[in-house]
Amino acid sequence: MAAAGLDFGTSNTTLGVVAGGRADMVRLEGGEDTLPSATFYHYDGTISVGRAAVAAYVGGEHGRLMRALKSVLGSALMEETTLVGRSRVKFRDVLKRYLAEVKRRGEAAAGQPLTHLVHGRPVHFVDGNPEADRLAETTLDAIARDLGFKEVSFQYEPIAASLDYERQLDREELALIADIGGGTSDFSIVRLGPERAKKAERAADVLASDGVRIGGTDFDRQLSLGTVMPLLGFRSRLARGEIDVPSVYYHDLSTWSAINRLYEPRIHRELVDLERRAAEPQLIQRLMRVVDDERGHALAIGVEAAKIAVAEDGAATVPLDWLEGGLAAAVDHAGLVRHTGELARRIGERVGACLAAAGVTADAIDAVFLTGGSTRLEHVRSAILAAVPEARAVAGNVFGSVGMGLALEAARRYG
Ligand SMILES: Nc1ncnc2c1ncn2[C@@H]1O[C@H](COP(=O)(O)OP(=O)(O)OP(=O)(O)O)[C@@H](O)[C@H]1O
Ligand SMILES: [Mg+2]
């Protein structure tokens, strides 16, 4: 009988377990607290998760990789199936098997069954659709109960991060928590402090929470559409008429959660036809090669790696020589900003909306706590900080604050 806090992220998952009143993060894979939210279905029916799943795919093993499945929550797709070898699996079951493995690893580390769960959630899974939002939470709740959790409750991810941040405070402040992850950007404006931390009921300390469905996977998509997809025929012309080839293939191919749609047999037939009608058939042939060899995730992995390298070092290339000798896409900081600046602007705009909802002006915010992998993007950080120019910027544990906060909350609720 033990309690846990689960941060099931679009890109990464963490789990914190409460034992003897203490919250500790579980080493979910090797020595790492983070487990990439990825599942690889081997064609023999077994699965690998996390880095091992990505490695199986990259190593060319026969099977199907799935990432960013959190993005599917709240949509009708959840009850639909995806083709894996000769059989079809429901997205819901893919999620369940992944989370079952996370729970199993948590129980192995804790040495006892995990029975009580505080589940993280974004402020909005889906923008402007309360119905879909409820459905997403209900689905996660049902999966957790199917997995054997007896008590399941939810907490907003930025509120969880605030609890982790609060531990380092020695006086009271009004903080903006900004959690910019793989799928969503989430904000809370909260009163924090050592005295307040001791209270059991914190609702009055939360002035507002708000979020928008923009995260690192959207930056990946825009960067891919801007730099890699044109090499595969995106925005190229059909031979007759003044029209472009359909853009839907390129959108799916650059969207982590949609890549596998291209492996439906019908798509191959459509592309054969498209190649015949295209003004530059050699570009469509590259697209066909990616689809036929099921290398869509290899492209996405290359683009994400280039984004991270640009954030860290200022420039990078996406190597595509596996697709065609000498082919590559170069990315630098200016290019990254050109293709994804609009996303950063919309994230910054949401800070304004959160301030308005809290009924405070920007200068009332003492500190901005930055967490989530996408806060490593300089233009994202500046868009947020520009909305609260006088606040002190505090860099959080980018991948760990939410999970730790959820475990602290689990200790408070169930410990
Ligand atoms: N150094 C870096 N520079 C830029 N982006 C990065 C860096 N490291 C990771 N990222 C991006 O951060 C994102 C993952 O962040 P994080 O693990 O916080 O998301 P998550 O919690 O899984 O998602 P969410 O909370 O939105 O469901 C990915 O899109 C990844 O590409
Ligand atoms: Mg997150």
Tab-separated table of C-alpha atoms and ligand atoms in Angstrom:
chain	number	residue	atom	x	y	z
A	1	MET	CA	0.000	0.000	0.000
A	2	ALA	CA	1.758	3.131	-1.163
A	3	ALA	CA	0.930	6.425	-2.866
A	4	ALA	CA	2.482	7.844	-6.011
A	5	GLY	CA	2.488	10.950	-8.184
A	6	LEU	CA	2.515	10.335	-11.930
A	7	ASP	CA	3.604	12.903	-14.509
A	8	PHE	CA	2.582	11.267	-17.766
A	9	GLY	CA	3.988	13.756	-20.269
A	10	THR	CA	3.668	13.999	-24.025
A	11	SER	CA	7.420	13.409	-24.318
A	12	ASN	CA	8.572	12.133	-20.895
A	13	THR	CA	7.083	10.359	-17.909
A	14	THR	CA	8.205	10.529	-14.284
A	15	LEU	CA	6.878	8.799	-11.196
A	16	GLY	CA	7.374	9.769	-7.558
A	17	VAL	CA	6.612	7.365	-4.749
A	18	VAL	CA	5.765	8.209	-1.147
A	19	ALA	CA	7.301	6.030	1.538
A	20	GLY	CA	7.422	6.832	5.237
A	21	GLY	CA	6.113	10.333	4.525
A	22	ARG	CA	8.957	11.029	2.070
A	23	ALA	CA	8.558	11.567	-1.661
A	24	ASP	CA	11.226	10.097	-3.952
A	25	MET	CA	11.518	9.907	-7.696
A	26	VAL	CA	11.724	6.406	-9.165
A	27	ARG	CA	14.591	5.576	-11.515
A	28	LEU	CA	12.307	4.524	-14.348
A	29	GLU	CA	14.933	3.502	-16.897
A	30	GLY	CA	18.515	2.643	-16.022
A	31	GLY	CA	19.739	5.423	-13.770
A	32	GLU	CA	17.268	7.979	-15.167
A	33	ASP	CA	14.150	9.390	-13.525
A	34	THR	CA	12.613	10.158	-16.912
A	35	LEU	CA	11.096	7.565	-19.197
A	36	PRO	CA	10.461	8.822	-22.742
A	37	SER	CA	6.710	8.382	-23.388
A	38	ALA	CA	7.309	5.897	-26.176
A	39	THR	CA	6.189	2.348	-26.851
A	40	PHE	CA	7.603	-0.009	-29.451
A	41	TYR	CA	5.374	-2.898	-30.502
A	42	HIS	CA	7.557	-5.724	-31.697
A	43	TYR	CA	5.748	-7.762	-34.316
A	44	ASP	CA	5.796	-10.757	-31.970
A	45	GLY	CA	3.392	-8.851	-29.691
A	46	THR	CA	5.872	-7.907	-26.949
A	47	ILE	CA	6.579	-4.243	-26.191
A	48	SER	CA	9.528	-2.082	-25.207
A	49	VAL	CA	9.107	1.338	-23.603
A	50	GLY	CA	11.179	4.492	-23.206
A	51	ARG	CA	14.714	4.772	-24.603
A	52	ALA	CA	14.637	1.051	-25.349
A	53	ALA	CA	11.563	1.593	-27.547
A	54	VAL	CA	13.272	4.370	-29.503
A	55	ALA	CA	16.449	2.289	-29.797
A	56	ALA	CA	14.533	-0.708	-31.145
A	57	TYR	CA	13.004	1.501	-33.838
A	58	VAL	CA	16.210	3.318	-34.694
A	59	GLY	CA	18.032	-0.014	-34.834
A	60	GLY	CA	15.635	-1.103	-37.569
A	61	GLU	CA	13.795	-3.785	-35.619
A	62	HIS	CA	10.577	-4.980	-37.136
A	63	GLY	CA	7.693	-3.284	-35.355
A	64	ARG	CA	5.852	-0.065	-34.692
A	65	LEU	CA	6.933	2.941	-32.605
A	66	MET	CA	4.383	5.162	-30.873
A	67	ARG	CA	5.147	8.488	-29.247
A	68	ALA	CA	3.222	11.543	-28.031
A	69	LEU	CA	0.119	9.487	-27.311
A	70	LYS	CA	-0.997	11.984	-24.692
A	71	SER	CA	-1.886	14.247	-27.631
A	72	VAL	CA	-4.550	11.758	-28.675
A	73	LEU	CA	-6.385	11.983	-25.310
A	74	GLY	CA	-9.744	13.688	-25.554
A	75	SER	CA	-10.171	12.890	-29.243
A	76	ALA	CA	-12.290	10.174	-30.856
A	77	LEU	CA	-9.022	8.598	-32.069
A	78	MET	CA	-8.556	7.189	-28.570
A	79	GLU	CA	-11.042	4.402	-29.236
A	80	GLU	CA	-9.728	3.807	-32.748
A	81	THR	CA	-7.101	1.310	-33.730
A	82	THR	CA	-3.706	1.501	-35.318
A	83	LEU	CA	-2.174	-1.189	-37.486
A	84	VAL	CA	0.663	-3.157	-35.876
A	85	GLY	CA	1.912	-5.918	-38.135
A	86	ARG	CA	-1.159	-7.889	-39.061
A	87	SER	CA	-3.225	-6.903	-36.040
A	88	ARG	CA	-4.822	-3.689	-34.871
A	89	VAL	CA	-4.484	-2.212	-31.388
A	90	LYS	CA	-6.566	0.496	-29.760
A	91	PHE	CA	-4.718	3.658	-28.741
A	92	ARG	CA	-6.323	3.230	-25.335
A	93	ASP	CA	-4.630	-0.159	-24.963
A	94	VAL	CA	-1.265	1.220	-26.071
A	95	LEU	CA	-1.541	3.827	-23.304
A	96	LYS	CA	-2.623	1.226	-20.794
A	97	ARG	CA	0.280	-1.109	-21.536
A	98	TYR	CA	2.740	1.775	-21.308
A	99	LEU	CA	1.352	2.991	-17.971
A	100	ALA	CA	1.169	-0.588	-16.657
A	101	GLU	CA	4.913	-0.856	-17.246
A	102	VAL	CA	5.521	2.474	-15.472
A	103	LYS	CA	3.504	1.218	-12.485
A	104	ARG	CA	5.340	-2.106	-12.483
A	105	ARG	CA	8.707	-0.327	-12.352
A	106	GLY	CA	7.447	1.927	-9.558
A	107	GLU	CA	6.302	-1.069	-7.533
A	108	ALA	CA	9.599	-2.858	-8.088
A	109	ALA	CA	11.412	0.226	-6.747
A	110	ALA	CA	9.024	0.750	-3.832
A	111	GLY	CA	8.912	-2.926	-2.931
A	112	GLN	CA	5.146	-2.738	-2.496
A	113	PRO	CA	1.965	-2.241	-4.522
A	114	LEU	CA	1.063	1.320	-5.518
A	115	THR	CA	-2.572	1.880	-4.607
A	116	HIS	CA	-3.136	5.644	-4.398
A	117	LEU	CA	-2.363	8.005	-7.241
A	118	VAL	CA	-2.158	11.713	-7.876
A	119	HIS	CA	-2.225	11.969	-11.655
A	120	GLY	CA	-0.909	15.124	-13.299
A	121	ARG	CA	-2.865	16.825	-16.035
A	122	PRO	CA	-2.428	19.905	-18.216
A	123	VAL	CA	-4.826	22.769	-17.517
A	124	HIS	CA	-6.396	22.025	-20.911
A	125	PHE	CA	-5.751	18.788	-22.804
A	126	VAL	CA	-7.677	20.323	-25.720
A	127	ASP	CA	-8.191	24.061	-26.344
A	128	GLY	CA	-11.694	25.492	-25.955
A	129	ASN	CA	-13.451	22.152	-25.619
A	130	PRO	CA	-14.484	21.341	-22.023
A	131	GLU	CA	-16.199	18.156	-23.191
A	132	ALA	CA	-13.007	16.757	-24.757
A	133	ASP	CA	-11.094	17.901	-21.717
A	134	ARG	CA	-13.339	15.926	-19.395
A	135	LEU	CA	-13.108	12.913	-21.672
A	136	ALA	CA	-9.294	13.018	-21.548
A	137	GLU	CA	-9.273	13.026	-17.743
A	138	THR	CA	-11.966	10.333	-17.540
A	139	THR	CA	-9.911	8.124	-19.854
A	140	LEU	CA	-6.771	8.472	-17.723
A	141	ASP	CA	-8.809	7.889	-14.571
A	142	ALA	CA	-10.345	4.697	-16.003
A	143	ILE	CA	-6.950	3.402	-17.169
A	144	ALA	CA	-5.396	4.023	-13.723
A	145	ARG	CA	-8.248	2.138	-12.027
A	146	ASP	CA	-7.947	-0.718	-14.547
A	147	LEU	CA	-4.286	-0.906	-13.545
A	148	GLY	CA	-5.280	-1.441	-9.920
A	149	PHE	CA	-5.060	2.009	-8.323
A	150	LYS	CA	-7.806	2.186	-5.683
A	151	GLU	CA	-7.786	5.967	-5.299
A	152	VAL	CA	-7.079	8.284	-8.210
A	153	SER	CA	-7.182	12.074	-8.168
A	154	PHE	CA	-5.802	14.784	-10.433
A	155	GLN	CA	-3.690	17.907	-10.075
A	156	TYR	CA	-2.752	20.548	-12.646
A	157	GLU	CA	0.855	20.109	-13.755
A	158	PRO	CA	1.887	23.764	-13.070
A	159	ILE	CA	0.390	23.623	-9.559
A	160	ALA	CA	2.449	20.486	-8.957
A	161	ALA	CA	5.584	22.284	-10.173
A	162	SER	CA	4.820	25.150	-7.771
A	163	LEU	CA	4.959	22.732	-4.842
A	164	ASP	CA	8.437	21.627	-5.864
A	165	TYR	CA	9.548	25.256	-6.267
A	166	GLU	CA	8.022	26.283	-2.938
A	167	ARG	CA	10.481	24.082	-1.046
A	168	GLN	CA	13.315	26.474	-1.920
A	169	LEU	CA	11.532	29.617	-0.701
A	170	ASP	CA	12.301	31.326	2.594
A	171	ARG	CA	9.690	34.044	2.236
A	172	GLU	CA	6.345	34.658	0.682
A	173	GLU	CA	5.956	35.572	-2.977
A	174	LEU	CA	3.519	35.719	-5.850
A	175	ALA	CA	4.861	33.392	-8.529
A	176	LEU	CA	4.046	32.640	-12.124
A	177	ILE	CA	4.725	28.981	-12.868
A	178	ALA	CA	5.403	28.299	-16.547
A	179	ASP	CA	5.574	24.652	-17.625
A	180	ILE	CA	6.336	24.414	-21.340
A	181	GLY	CA	6.464	20.735	-22.265
A	182	GLY	CA	6.159	18.566	-25.350
A	183	GLY	CA	2.425	18.956	-25.866
A	184	THR	CA	1.132	21.862	-23.805
A	185	SER	CA	2.127	25.152	-22.192
A	186	ASP	CA	0.647	25.521	-18.726
A	187	PHE	CA	0.613	28.434	-16.320
A	188	SER	CA	-0.448	29.039	-12.742
A	189	ILE	CA	-0.272	32.180	-10.643
A	190	VAL	CA	0.126	31.170	-7.016
A	191	ARG	CA	0.958	32.573	-3.593
A	192	LEU	CA	3.841	30.536	-2.210
A	193	GLY	CA	5.875	30.584	0.964
A	194	PRO	CA	7.173	28.477	3.840
A	195	GLU	CA	4.158	29.187	6.077
A	196	ARG	CA	1.614	28.606	3.338
A	197	ALA	CA	3.311	25.300	2.454
A	198	LYS	CA	2.212	23.866	5.814
A	199	LYS	CA	-1.486	24.408	5.151
A	200	ALA	CA	-3.562	21.394	4.113
A	201	GLU	CA	-5.883	23.390	1.861
A	202	ARG	CA	-4.248	25.557	-0.809
A	203	ALA	CA	-7.147	26.443	-3.124
A	204	ALA	CA	-7.154	30.062	-1.932
A	205	ASP	CA	-3.459	30.421	-2.869
A	206	VAL	CA	-4.140	29.636	-6.527
A	207	LEU	CA	-5.169	32.847	-8.278
A	208	ALA	CA	-5.458	31.386	-11.762
A	209	SER	CA	-4.371	28.546	-14.028
A	210	ASP	CA	-4.449	28.601	-17.795
A	211	GLY	CA	-2.895	26.713	-20.648
A	212	VAL	CA	-2.687	26.291	-24.377
A	213	ARG	CA	-2.084	23.223	-26.466
A	214	ILE	CA	1.311	24.254	-27.777
A	215	GLY	CA	4.472	22.377	-26.876
A	216	GLY	CA	7.776	21.138	-28.219
A	217	THR	CA	6.106	18.670	-30.599
A	218	ASP	CA	4.469	21.656	-32.331
A	219	PHE	CA	7.888	23.307	-32.661
A	220	ASP	CA	9.122	20.043	-34.188
A	221	ARG	CA	6.222	20.055	-36.663
A	222	GLN	CA	6.759	23.653	-37.786
A	223	LEU	CA	10.498	23.164	-38.060
A	224	SER	CA	9.987	20.007	-40.094
A	225	LEU	CA	7.432	21.643	-42.407
A	226	GLY	CA	9.802	24.558	-42.867
A	227	THR	CA	13.066	22.713	-43.465
A	228	VAL	CA	12.701	18.986	-44.175
A	229	MET	CA	9.290	18.461	-45.766
A	230	PRO	CA	10.007	20.696	-48.805
A	231	LEU	CA	12.784	18.211	-49.687
A	232	LEU	CA	10.049	15.558	-49.837
A	233	GLY	CA	7.749	17.604	-52.047
A	234	PHE	CA	5.814	19.757	-49.570
A	235	ARG	CA	4.555	22.872	-51.411
A	236	SER	CA	5.763	21.513	-54.771
A	237	ARG	CA	3.449	21.588	-57.772
A	238	LEU	CA	1.338	19.058	-59.607
A	239	ALA	CA	2.262	18.789	-63.289
A	240	ARG	CA	-1.085	20.191	-64.441
A	241	GLY	CA	-3.026	23.086	-62.985
A	242	GLU	CA	-1.626	25.678	-60.670
A	243	ILE	CA	-1.937	23.597	-57.532
A	244	ASP	CA	0.332	22.059	-54.919
A	245	VAL	CA	0.527	18.394	-53.989
A	246	PRO	CA	-1.817	17.667	-51.034
A	247	SER	CA	-0.310	18.879	-47.752
A	248	VAL	CA	-1.976	16.271	-45.531
A	249	TYR	CA	0.852	13.716	-45.925
A	250	TYR	CA	3.409	16.281	-44.782
A	251	HIS	CA	1.329	17.362	-41.818
A	252	ASP	CA	0.913	13.765	-40.653
A	253	LEU	CA	4.578	12.985	-41.244
A	254	SER	CA	5.687	15.949	-39.126
A	255	THR	CA	3.200	15.299	-36.289
A	256	TRP	CA	4.556	12.748	-33.807
A	257	SER	CA	1.158	11.271	-32.956
A	258	ALA	CA	0.016	11.015	-36.599
A	259	ILE	CA	3.053	9.453	-38.316
A	260	ASN	CA	1.721	5.902	-38.202
A	261	ARG	CA	-1.356	6.906	-40.230
A	262	LEU	CA	0.897	7.012	-43.279
A	263	TYR	CA	1.616	3.312	-43.000
A	264	GLU	CA	-1.949	2.324	-43.851
A	265	PRO	CA	-1.805	0.379	-47.162
A	266	ARG	CA	-4.146	2.919	-48.829
A	267	ILE	CA	-1.516	5.664	-48.527
A	268	HIS	CA	1.045	3.755	-50.570
A	269	ARG	CA	-1.470	3.511	-53.427
A	270	GLU	CA	-2.255	7.222	-53.168
A	271	LEU	CA	1.428	8.109	-53.339
A	272	VAL	CA	2.004	5.953	-56.419
A	273	ASP	CA	-0.719	7.991	-58.072
A	274	LEU	CA	0.659	11.268	-56.744
A	275	GLU	CA	4.115	10.524	-58.095
A	276	ARG	CA	2.624	10.182	-61.575
A	277	ARG	CA	0.862	13.547	-61.293
A	278	ALA	CA	3.634	15.547	-59.612
A	279	ALA	CA	5.732	18.168	-61.400
A	280	GLU	CA	8.786	16.959	-59.463
A	281	PRO	CA	8.239	13.207	-59.075
A	282	GLN	CA	11.739	12.715	-57.650
A	283	LEU	CA	10.618	14.588	-54.499
A	284	ILE	CA	7.555	12.362	-54.102
A	285	GLN	CA	9.844	9.341	-54.497
A	286	ARG	CA	11.677	10.471	-51.345
A	287	LEU	CA	8.360	10.738	-49.527
A	288	MET	CA	7.440	7.244	-50.716
A	289	ARG	CA	10.717	5.839	-49.493
A	290	VAL	CA	10.113	7.226	-45.994
A	291	VAL	CA	6.587	5.852	-45.941
A	292	ASP	CA	7.382	2.435	-47.445
A	293	ASP	CA	10.332	1.899	-45.089
A	294	GLU	CA	8.344	3.257	-42.111
A	295	ARG	CA	11.058	5.819	-41.360
A	296	GLY	CA	8.713	8.662	-40.408
A	297	HIS	CA	9.841	8.664	-36.796
A	298	ALA	CA	13.473	8.737	-37.931
A	299	LEU	CA	12.729	12.072	-39.620
A	300	ALA	CA	10.929	13.388	-36.536
A	301	ILE	CA	13.757	12.252	-34.261
A	302	GLY	CA	16.262	14.016	-36.542
A	303	VAL	CA	14.253	17.246	-36.528
A	304	GLU	CA	13.785	17.200	-32.734
A	305	ALA	CA	17.507	16.561	-32.246
A	306	ALA	CA	18.316	19.497	-34.553
A	307	LYS	CA	15.944	21.767	-32.595
A	308	ILE	CA	17.672	20.832	-29.345
A	309	ALA	CA	21.130	21.259	-30.901
A	310	VAL	CA	20.171	24.732	-32.165
A	311	ALA	CA	18.917	25.619	-28.680
A	312	GLU	CA	22.203	24.451	-27.166
A	313	ASP	CA	24.767	25.305	-29.857
A	314	GLY	CA	23.045	27.691	-32.303
A	315	ALA	CA	23.145	25.534	-35.450
A	316	ALA	CA	22.611	21.971	-36.626
A	317	THR	CA	21.834	19.796	-39.620
A	318	VAL	CA	19.246	17.077	-40.012
A	319	PRO	CA	21.213	14.345	-41.793
A	320	LEU	CA	19.125	12.718	-44.524
A	321	ASP	CA	21.801	10.727	-46.336
A	322	TRP	CA	19.990	7.534	-45.321
A	323	LEU	CA	17.251	8.801	-47.634
A	324	GLU	CA	19.463	9.950	-50.482
A	325	GLY	CA	23.227	10.397	-50.730
A	326	GLY	CA	24.298	13.903	-49.696
A	327	LEU	CA	20.818	15.056	-48.627
A	328	ALA	CA	20.597	17.189	-45.442
A	329	ALA	CA	18.628	20.104	-44.013
A	330	ALA	CA	20.493	22.888	-42.241
A	331	VAL	CA	18.910	24.747	-39.314
A	332	ASP	CA	20.202	27.759	-37.422
A	333	HIS	CA	18.742	29.937	-34.700
A	334	ALA	CA	17.269	32.462	-37.153
A	335	GLY	CA	15.574	29.635	-39.073
A	336	LEU	CA	14.214	28.094	-35.906
A	337	VAL	CA	12.749	31.446	-34.861
A	338	ARG	CA	11.345	32.069	-38.345
A	339	HIS	CA	9.502	28.749	-38.419
A	340	THR	CA	8.381	28.629	-34.773
A	341	GLY	CA	8.258	32.280	-33.642
A	342	GLU	CA	4.482	32.399	-33.963
A	343	LEU	CA	4.169	29.506	-31.496
A	344	ALA	CA	6.402	31.320	-28.987
A	345	ARG	CA	4.335	34.480	-29.440
A	346	ARG	CA	1.114	32.589	-28.654
A	347	ILE	CA	2.700	31.080	-25.538
A	348	GLY	CA	3.677	34.564	-24.345
A	349	GLU	CA	0.195	35.858	-25.099
A	350	ARG	CA	-1.264	33.208	-22.815
A	351	VAL	CA	0.726	34.621	-19.881
A	352	GLY	CA	-1.247	37.856	-20.366
A	353	ALA	CA	-4.508	35.909	-20.290
A	354	CYS	CA	-3.434	34.172	-17.078
A	355	LEU	CA	-2.572	37.521	-15.416
A	356	ALA	CA	-5.987	38.884	-16.410
A	357	ALA	CA	-7.722	35.773	-15.025
A	358	ALA	CA	-5.814	36.199	-11.749
A	359	GLY	CA	-6.775	39.876	-11.606
A	360	VAL	CA	-3.178	41.015	-11.118
A	361	THR	CA	-0.869	43.219	-13.158
A	362	ALA	CA	2.475	42.006	-14.473
A	363	ASP	CA	4.439	43.994	-11.890
A	364	ALA	CA	2.741	42.080	-9.049
A	365	ILE	CA	4.592	38.895	-10.037
A	366	ASP	CA	7.748	38.421	-7.949
A	367	ALA	CA	9.196	35.396	-9.738
A	368	VAL	CA	8.685	33.220	-12.825
A	369	PHE	CA	9.479	29.570	-12.289
A	370	LEU	CA	10.400	27.965	-15.611
A	371	THR	CA	10.030	24.221	-16.058
A	372	GLY	CA	9.415	21.794	-18.960
A	373	GLY	CA	11.859	20.945	-21.755
A	374	SER	CA	10.684	23.686	-24.108
A	375	THR	CA	11.763	26.440	-21.698
A	376	ARG	CA	15.236	25.603	-23.012
A	377	LEU	CA	14.258	27.461	-26.192
A	378	GLU	CA	15.532	30.987	-25.887
A	379	HIS	CA	12.708	32.606	-27.858
A	380	VAL	CA	10.127	30.797	-25.710
A	381	ARG	CA	11.779	32.013	-22.508
A	382	SER	CA	11.944	35.578	-23.785
A	383	ALA	CA	8.278	35.516	-24.874
A	384	ILE	CA	7.287	34.513	-21.331
A	385	LEU	CA	9.651	36.897	-19.548
A	386	ALA	CA	8.567	39.806	-21.768
A	387	ALA	CA	5.058	39.440	-20.329
A	388	VAL	CA	6.374	39.862	-16.746
A	389	PRO	CA	9.516	41.994	-17.270
A	390	GLU	CA	10.098	42.825	-13.605
A	391	ALA	CA	9.859	39.291	-12.270
A	392	ARG	CA	12.913	37.251	-11.240
A	393	ALA	CA	13.443	34.247	-13.547
A	394	VAL	CA	14.070	30.960	-11.740
A	395	ALA	CA	15.156	27.908	-13.712
A	396	GLY	CA	13.515	24.780	-12.343
A	397	ASN	CA	14.412	21.152	-12.735
A	398	VAL	CA	13.234	21.066	-16.329
A	399	PHE	CA	12.146	17.420	-16.436
A	400	GLY	CA	11.549	16.695	-12.763
A	401	SER	CA	9.629	19.477	-11.046
A	402	VAL	CA	6.129	18.394	-12.032
A	403	GLY	CA	6.650	14.752	-11.019
A	404	MET	CA	8.231	15.731	-7.705
A	405	GLY	CA	5.342	18.116	-6.991
A	406	LEU	CA	2.804	15.412	-7.750
A	407	ALA	CA	4.557	13.068	-5.323
A	408	LEU	CA	4.522	15.824	-2.666
A	409	GLU	CA	0.810	16.209	-3.315
A	410	ALA	CA	0.345	12.425	-3.036
A	411	ALA	CA	2.068	12.548	0.359
A	412	ARG	CA	-0.292	15.335	1.418
A	413	ARG	CA	-3.452	13.627	0.124
A	414	TYR	CA	-2.723	9.981	0.911
A	415	GLY	CA	0.471	9.815	2.972
B	1	LIG	N1	17.620	21.411	-24.693
B	1	LIG	C1	16.416	21.526	-25.238
B	1	LIG	N2	16.107	22.564	-26.060
B	1	LIG	C2	14.903	22.704	-26.601
B	1	LIG	N3	13.876	21.826	-26.412
B	1	LIG	C3	14.122	20.776	-25.621
B	1	LIG	C4	15.382	20.579	-24.986
B	1	LIG	N4	15.325	19.437	-24.270
B	1	LIG	C5	14.070	18.950	-24.452
B	1	LIG	N5	13.352	19.750	-25.253
B	1	LIG	C6	11.952	19.565	-25.686
B	1	LIG	O1	11.135	19.550	-24.547
B	1	LIG	C7	9.982	18.761	-24.808
B	1	LIG	C8	9.771	17.779	-23.679
B	1	LIG	O2	9.657	18.496	-22.478
B	1	LIG	P1	8.955	17.820	-21.207
B	1	LIG	O3	9.589	16.535	-20.898
B	1	LIG	O4	8.890	18.873	-20.181
B	1	LIG	O5	7.497	17.551	-21.833
B	1	LIG	P2	6.360	16.613	-21.256
B	1	LIG	O6	6.224	16.829	-19.811
B	1	LIG	O7	6.599	15.236	-21.708
B	1	LIG	O8	5.095	17.183	-22.074
B	1	LIG	P3	3.718	17.840	-21.558
B	1	LIG	O9	3.905	18.274	-20.155
B	1	LIG	O10	3.488	18.983	-22.491
B	1	LIG	O11	2.709	16.765	-21.735
B	1	LIG	C9	10.236	18.034	-26.128
B	1	LIG	O12	9.483	18.648	-27.147
B	1	LIG	C10	11.724	18.227	-26.349
B	1	LIG	O13	12.074	18.273	-27.713
B	2	MG	MG	5.160	18.061	-18.649
